[in-house]
Short mmCIF file of N, CA and C in Angstrom, two decimals:
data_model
loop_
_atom_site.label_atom_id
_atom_site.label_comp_id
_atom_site.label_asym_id
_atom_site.label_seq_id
_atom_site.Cartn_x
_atom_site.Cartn_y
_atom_site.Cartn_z
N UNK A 302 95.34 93.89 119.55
CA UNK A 302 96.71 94.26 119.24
C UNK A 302 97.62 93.40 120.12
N UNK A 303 98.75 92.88 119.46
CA UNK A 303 99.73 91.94 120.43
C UNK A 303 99.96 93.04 121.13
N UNK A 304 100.87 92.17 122.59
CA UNK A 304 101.64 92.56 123.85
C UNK A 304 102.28 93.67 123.19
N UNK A 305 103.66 92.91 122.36
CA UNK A 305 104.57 93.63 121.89
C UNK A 305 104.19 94.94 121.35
N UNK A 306 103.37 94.92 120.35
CA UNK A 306 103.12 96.25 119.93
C UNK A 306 102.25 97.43 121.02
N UNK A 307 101.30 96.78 121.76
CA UNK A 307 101.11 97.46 122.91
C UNK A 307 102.09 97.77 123.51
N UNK A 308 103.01 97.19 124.22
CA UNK A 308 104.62 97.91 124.68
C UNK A 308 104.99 98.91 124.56
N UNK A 309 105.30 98.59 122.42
CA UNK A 309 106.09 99.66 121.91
C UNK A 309 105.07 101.08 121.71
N UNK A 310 103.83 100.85 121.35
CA UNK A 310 102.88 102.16 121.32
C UNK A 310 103.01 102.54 122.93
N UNK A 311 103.06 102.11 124.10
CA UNK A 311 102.83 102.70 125.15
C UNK A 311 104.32 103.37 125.20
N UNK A 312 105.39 102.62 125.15
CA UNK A 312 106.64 103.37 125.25
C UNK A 312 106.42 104.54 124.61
N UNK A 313 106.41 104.68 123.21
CA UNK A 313 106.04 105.89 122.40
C UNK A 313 105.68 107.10 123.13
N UNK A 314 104.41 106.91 123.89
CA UNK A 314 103.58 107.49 124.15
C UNK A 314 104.27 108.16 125.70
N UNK A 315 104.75 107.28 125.99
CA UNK A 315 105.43 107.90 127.45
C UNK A 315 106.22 108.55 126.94
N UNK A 316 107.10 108.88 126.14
CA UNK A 316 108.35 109.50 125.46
C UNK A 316 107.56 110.81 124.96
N UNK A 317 106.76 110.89 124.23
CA UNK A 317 105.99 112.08 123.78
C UNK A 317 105.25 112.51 124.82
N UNK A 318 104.48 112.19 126.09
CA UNK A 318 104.20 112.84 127.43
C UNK A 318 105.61 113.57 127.67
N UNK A 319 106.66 113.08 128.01
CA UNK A 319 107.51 113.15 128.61
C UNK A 319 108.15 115.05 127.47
N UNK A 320 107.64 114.73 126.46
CA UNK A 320 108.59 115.74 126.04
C UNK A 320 107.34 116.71 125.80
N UNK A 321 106.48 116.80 125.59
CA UNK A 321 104.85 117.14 125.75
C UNK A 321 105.19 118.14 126.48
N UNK A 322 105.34 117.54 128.22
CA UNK A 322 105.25 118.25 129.40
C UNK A 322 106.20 119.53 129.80
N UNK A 323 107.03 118.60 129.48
CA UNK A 323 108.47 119.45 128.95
C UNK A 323 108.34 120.89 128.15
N UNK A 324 107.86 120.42 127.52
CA UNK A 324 107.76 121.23 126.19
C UNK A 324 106.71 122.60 126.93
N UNK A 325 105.75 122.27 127.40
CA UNK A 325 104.40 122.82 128.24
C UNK A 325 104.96 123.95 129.23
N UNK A 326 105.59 122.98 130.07
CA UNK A 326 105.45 123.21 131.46
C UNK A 326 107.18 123.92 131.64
N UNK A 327 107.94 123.56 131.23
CA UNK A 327 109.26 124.16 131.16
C UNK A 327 110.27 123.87 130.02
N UNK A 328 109.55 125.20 128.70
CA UNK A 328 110.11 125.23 127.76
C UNK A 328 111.75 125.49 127.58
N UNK A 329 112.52 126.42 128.76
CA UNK A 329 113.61 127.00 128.61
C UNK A 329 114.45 125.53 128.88
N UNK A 330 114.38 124.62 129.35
CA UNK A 330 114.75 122.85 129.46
C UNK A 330 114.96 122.53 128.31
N UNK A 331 113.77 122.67 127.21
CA UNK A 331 114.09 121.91 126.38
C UNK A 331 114.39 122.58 124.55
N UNK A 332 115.09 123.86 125.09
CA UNK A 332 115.94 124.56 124.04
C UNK A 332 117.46 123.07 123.92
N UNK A 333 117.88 123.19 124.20
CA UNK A 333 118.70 122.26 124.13
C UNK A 333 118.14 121.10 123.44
N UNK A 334 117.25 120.56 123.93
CA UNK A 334 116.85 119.04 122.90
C UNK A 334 116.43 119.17 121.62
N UNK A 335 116.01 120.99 121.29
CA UNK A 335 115.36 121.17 120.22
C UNK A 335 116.09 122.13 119.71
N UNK A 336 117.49 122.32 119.99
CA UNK A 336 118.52 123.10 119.42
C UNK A 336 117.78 124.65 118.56
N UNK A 337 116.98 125.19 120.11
CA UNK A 337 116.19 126.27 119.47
C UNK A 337 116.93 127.31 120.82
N UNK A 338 116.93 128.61 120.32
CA UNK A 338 116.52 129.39 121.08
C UNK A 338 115.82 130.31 121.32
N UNK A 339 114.81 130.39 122.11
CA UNK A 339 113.56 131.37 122.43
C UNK A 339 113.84 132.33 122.20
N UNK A 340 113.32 133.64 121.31
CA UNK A 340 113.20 135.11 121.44
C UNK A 340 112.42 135.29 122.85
N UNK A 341 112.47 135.90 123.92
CA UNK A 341 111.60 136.43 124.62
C UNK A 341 110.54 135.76 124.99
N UNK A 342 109.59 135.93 125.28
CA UNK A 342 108.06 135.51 126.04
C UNK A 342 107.19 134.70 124.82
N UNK A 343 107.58 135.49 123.54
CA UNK A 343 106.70 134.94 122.31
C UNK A 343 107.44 133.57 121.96
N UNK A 344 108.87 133.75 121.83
CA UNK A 344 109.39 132.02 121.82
C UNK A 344 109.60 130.82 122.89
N UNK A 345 109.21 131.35 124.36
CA UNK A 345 108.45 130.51 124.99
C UNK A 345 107.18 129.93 124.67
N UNK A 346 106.14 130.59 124.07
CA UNK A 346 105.41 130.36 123.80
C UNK A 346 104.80 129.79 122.60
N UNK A 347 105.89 129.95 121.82
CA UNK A 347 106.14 128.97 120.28
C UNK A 347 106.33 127.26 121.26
N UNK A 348 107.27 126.97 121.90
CA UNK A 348 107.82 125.71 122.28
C UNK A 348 106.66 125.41 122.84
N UNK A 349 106.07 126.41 123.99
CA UNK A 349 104.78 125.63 124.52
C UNK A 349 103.36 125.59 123.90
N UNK A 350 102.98 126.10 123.31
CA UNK A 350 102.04 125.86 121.95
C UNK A 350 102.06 125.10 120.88
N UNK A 351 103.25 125.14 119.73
CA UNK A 351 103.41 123.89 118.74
C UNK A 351 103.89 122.93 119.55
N UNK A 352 105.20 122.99 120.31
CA UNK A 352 105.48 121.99 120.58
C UNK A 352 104.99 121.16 121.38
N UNK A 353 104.50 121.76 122.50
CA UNK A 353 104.33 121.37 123.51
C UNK A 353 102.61 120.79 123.42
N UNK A 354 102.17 121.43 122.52
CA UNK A 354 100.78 120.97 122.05
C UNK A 354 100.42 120.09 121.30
N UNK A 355 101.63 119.89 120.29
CA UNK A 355 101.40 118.95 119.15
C UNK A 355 101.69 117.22 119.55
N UNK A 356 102.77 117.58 121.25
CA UNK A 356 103.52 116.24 121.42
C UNK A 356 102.04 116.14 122.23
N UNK A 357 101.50 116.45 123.29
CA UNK A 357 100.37 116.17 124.03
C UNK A 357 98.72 116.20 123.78
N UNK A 358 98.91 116.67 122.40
CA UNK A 358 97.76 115.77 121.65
C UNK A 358 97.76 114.57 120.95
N UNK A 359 99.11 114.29 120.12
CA UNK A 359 99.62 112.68 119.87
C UNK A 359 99.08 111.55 121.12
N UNK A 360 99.62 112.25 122.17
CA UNK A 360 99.79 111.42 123.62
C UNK A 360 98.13 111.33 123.50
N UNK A 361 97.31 112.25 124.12
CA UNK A 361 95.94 111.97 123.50
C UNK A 361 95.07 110.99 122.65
N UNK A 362 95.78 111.23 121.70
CA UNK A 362 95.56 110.16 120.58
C UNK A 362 95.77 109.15 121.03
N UNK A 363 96.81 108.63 121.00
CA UNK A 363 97.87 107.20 121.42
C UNK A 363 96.83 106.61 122.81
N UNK A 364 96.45 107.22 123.65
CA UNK A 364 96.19 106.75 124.85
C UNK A 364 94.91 106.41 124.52
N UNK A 365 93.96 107.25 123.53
CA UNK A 365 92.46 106.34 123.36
C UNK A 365 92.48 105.29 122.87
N UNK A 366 93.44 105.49 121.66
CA UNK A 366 93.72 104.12 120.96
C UNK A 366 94.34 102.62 121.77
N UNK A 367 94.60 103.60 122.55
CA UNK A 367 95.58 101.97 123.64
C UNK A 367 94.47 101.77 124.82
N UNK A 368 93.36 102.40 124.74
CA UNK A 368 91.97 102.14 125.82
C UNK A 368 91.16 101.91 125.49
N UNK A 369 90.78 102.24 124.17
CA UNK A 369 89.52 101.63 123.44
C UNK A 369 89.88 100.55 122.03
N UNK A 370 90.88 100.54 121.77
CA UNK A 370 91.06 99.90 120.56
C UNK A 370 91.39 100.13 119.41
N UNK A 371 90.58 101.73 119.32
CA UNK A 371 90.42 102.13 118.31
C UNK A 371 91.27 102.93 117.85
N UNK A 372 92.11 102.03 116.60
CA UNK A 372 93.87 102.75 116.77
C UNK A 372 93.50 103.39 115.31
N UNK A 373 92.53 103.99 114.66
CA UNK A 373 92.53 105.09 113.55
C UNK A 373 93.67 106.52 114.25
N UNK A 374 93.52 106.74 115.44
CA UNK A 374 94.48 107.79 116.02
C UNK A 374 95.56 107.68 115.93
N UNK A 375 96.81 106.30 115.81
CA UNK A 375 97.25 106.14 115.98
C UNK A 375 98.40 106.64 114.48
N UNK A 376 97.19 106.33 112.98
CA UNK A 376 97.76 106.72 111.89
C UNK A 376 97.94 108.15 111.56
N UNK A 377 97.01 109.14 112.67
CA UNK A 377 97.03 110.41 112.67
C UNK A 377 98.47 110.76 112.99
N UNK A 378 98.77 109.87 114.53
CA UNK A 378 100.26 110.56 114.68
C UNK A 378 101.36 109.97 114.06
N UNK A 379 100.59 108.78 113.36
CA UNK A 379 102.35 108.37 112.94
C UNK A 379 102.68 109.50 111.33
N UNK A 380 101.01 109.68 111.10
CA UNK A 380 101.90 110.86 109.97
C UNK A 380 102.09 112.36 110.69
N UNK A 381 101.64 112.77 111.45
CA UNK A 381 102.99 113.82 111.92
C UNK A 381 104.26 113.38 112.29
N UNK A 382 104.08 112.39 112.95
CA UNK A 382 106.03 111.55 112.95
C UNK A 382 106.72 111.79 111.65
N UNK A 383 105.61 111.07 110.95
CA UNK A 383 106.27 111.14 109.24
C UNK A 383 106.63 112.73 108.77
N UNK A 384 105.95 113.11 109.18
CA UNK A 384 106.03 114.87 108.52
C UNK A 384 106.88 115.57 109.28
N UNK A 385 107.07 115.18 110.36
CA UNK A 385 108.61 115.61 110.92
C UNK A 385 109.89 115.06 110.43
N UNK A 386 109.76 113.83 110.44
CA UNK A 386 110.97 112.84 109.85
C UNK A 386 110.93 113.63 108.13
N UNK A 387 110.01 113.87 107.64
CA UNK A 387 110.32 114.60 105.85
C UNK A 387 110.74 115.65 106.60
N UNK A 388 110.81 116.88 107.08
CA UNK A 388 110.97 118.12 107.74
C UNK A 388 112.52 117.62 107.95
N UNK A 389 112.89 116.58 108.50
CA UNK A 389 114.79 116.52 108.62
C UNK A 389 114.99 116.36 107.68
N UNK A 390 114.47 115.27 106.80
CA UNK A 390 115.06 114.90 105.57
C UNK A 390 115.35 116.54 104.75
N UNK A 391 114.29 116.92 104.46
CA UNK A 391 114.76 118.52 103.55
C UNK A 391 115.56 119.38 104.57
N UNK A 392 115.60 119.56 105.20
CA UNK A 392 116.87 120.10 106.09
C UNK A 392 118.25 119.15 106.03
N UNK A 393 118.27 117.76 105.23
CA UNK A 393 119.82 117.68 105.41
C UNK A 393 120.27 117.81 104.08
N UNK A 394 119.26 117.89 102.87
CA UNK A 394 118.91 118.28 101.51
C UNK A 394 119.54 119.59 101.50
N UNK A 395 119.05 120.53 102.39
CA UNK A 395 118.69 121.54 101.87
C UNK A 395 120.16 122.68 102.81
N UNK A 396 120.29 122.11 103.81
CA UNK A 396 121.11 122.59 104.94
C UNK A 396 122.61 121.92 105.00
N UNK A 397 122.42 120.56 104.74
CA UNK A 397 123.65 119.66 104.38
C UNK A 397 123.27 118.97 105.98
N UNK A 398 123.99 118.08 105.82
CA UNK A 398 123.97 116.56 107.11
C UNK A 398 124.77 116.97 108.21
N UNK A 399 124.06 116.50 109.15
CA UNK A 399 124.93 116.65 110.09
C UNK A 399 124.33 115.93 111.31
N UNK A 400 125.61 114.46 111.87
CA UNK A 400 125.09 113.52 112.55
C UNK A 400 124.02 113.73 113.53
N UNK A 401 124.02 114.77 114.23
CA UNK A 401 122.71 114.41 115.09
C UNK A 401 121.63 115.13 114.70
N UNK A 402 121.26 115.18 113.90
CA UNK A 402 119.92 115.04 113.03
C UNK A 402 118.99 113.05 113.18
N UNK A 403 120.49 112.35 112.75
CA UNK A 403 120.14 111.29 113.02
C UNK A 403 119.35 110.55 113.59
N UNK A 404 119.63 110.78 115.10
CA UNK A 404 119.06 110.06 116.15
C UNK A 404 117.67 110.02 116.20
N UNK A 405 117.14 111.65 116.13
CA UNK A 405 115.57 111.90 116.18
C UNK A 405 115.07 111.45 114.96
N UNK A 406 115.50 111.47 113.74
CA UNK A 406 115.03 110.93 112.74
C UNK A 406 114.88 109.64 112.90
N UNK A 407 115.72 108.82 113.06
CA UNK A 407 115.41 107.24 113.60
C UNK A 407 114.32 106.67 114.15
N UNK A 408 114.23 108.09 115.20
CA UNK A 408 113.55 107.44 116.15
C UNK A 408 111.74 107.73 115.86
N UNK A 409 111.38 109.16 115.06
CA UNK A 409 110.20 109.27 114.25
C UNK A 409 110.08 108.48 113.58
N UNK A 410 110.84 107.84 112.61
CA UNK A 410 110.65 106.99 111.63
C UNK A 410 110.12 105.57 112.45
N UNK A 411 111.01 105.00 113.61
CA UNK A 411 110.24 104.50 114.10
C UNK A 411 109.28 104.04 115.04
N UNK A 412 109.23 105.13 115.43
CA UNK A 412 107.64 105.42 115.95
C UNK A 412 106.59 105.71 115.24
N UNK A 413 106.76 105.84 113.57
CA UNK A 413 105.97 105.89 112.74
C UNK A 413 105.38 104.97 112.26
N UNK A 414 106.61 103.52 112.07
CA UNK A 414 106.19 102.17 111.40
C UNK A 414 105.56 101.63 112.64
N UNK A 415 106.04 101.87 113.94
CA UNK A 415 105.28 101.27 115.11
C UNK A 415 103.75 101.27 115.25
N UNK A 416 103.20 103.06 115.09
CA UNK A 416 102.08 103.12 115.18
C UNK A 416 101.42 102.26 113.45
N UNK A 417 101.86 102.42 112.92
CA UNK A 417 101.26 102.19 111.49
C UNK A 417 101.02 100.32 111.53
N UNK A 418 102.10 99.83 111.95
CA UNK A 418 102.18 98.13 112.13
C UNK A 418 100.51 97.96 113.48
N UNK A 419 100.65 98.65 114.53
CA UNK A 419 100.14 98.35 115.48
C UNK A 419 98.31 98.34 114.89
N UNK A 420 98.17 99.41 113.89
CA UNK A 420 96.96 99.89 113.29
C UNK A 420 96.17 98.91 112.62
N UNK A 421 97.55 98.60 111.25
CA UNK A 421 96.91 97.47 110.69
C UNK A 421 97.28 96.59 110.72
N UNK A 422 97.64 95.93 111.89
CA UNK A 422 97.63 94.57 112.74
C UNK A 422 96.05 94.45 113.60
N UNK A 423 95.15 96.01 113.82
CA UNK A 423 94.32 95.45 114.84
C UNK A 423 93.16 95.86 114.21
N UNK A 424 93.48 96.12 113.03
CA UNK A 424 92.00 96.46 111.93
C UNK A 424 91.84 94.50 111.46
#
């Protein structure tokens, strides 16, 4: 796999640790980034279970693939990227638009073509 795309998969991957941990380790932080708010003990435990589980198994993924080569993991997470990025899309369908939806969508989308370019560039 080129430099570059090694880069951009490692950036990725630090960004999803980063919100992973977050997500894990001090969910009431990241109500705000995820414009959620916890019910009680059980919606702590929503943020640190899906969320916090789903970003730090990606990271998982991402990191074998960037140690052994073997970037089949890599198409695993770019379609949950993708399936989040559809998940905004029917929410601005369905809810109506509203700019900062944007940003995170952008940025799944491309972290999606990233992992997907990086894949079958090294097959």
């Amino acid at each position: 796999m080129e430099l570059t795309l090694q880069i951009l998969v490692t950036l990725a991957t630090l960004m999803l640790l980063g919100l992973g941990t977050m997500s894990m380790f001090a969910p009431r932080r990241m109500t705000a980034n995820f414009a959620l708010e916890p019910v009680g003990t059980p919606g702590l435990s929503t943020i640190r279970s899906v969320m916090g589980g789903l970003f730090l198994a990606s990271v998982a993924l991402l990191v074998n693939g960037l140690l052994t080569g073997e970037t089949l993991g890599f198409v695993a997470v770019a379609l949950l990227m993708g399936a989040v990025a559809l998940g905004r899309i029917v929410g601005i369908l369905a809810d109506g638009f509203d700019k900062a939806v944007v940003p995170p969508l952008v940025v799944e989308l491309v972290i999606a073509s990233v992992l997907l370019t990086a894949h079958f560039s090294a097959v």
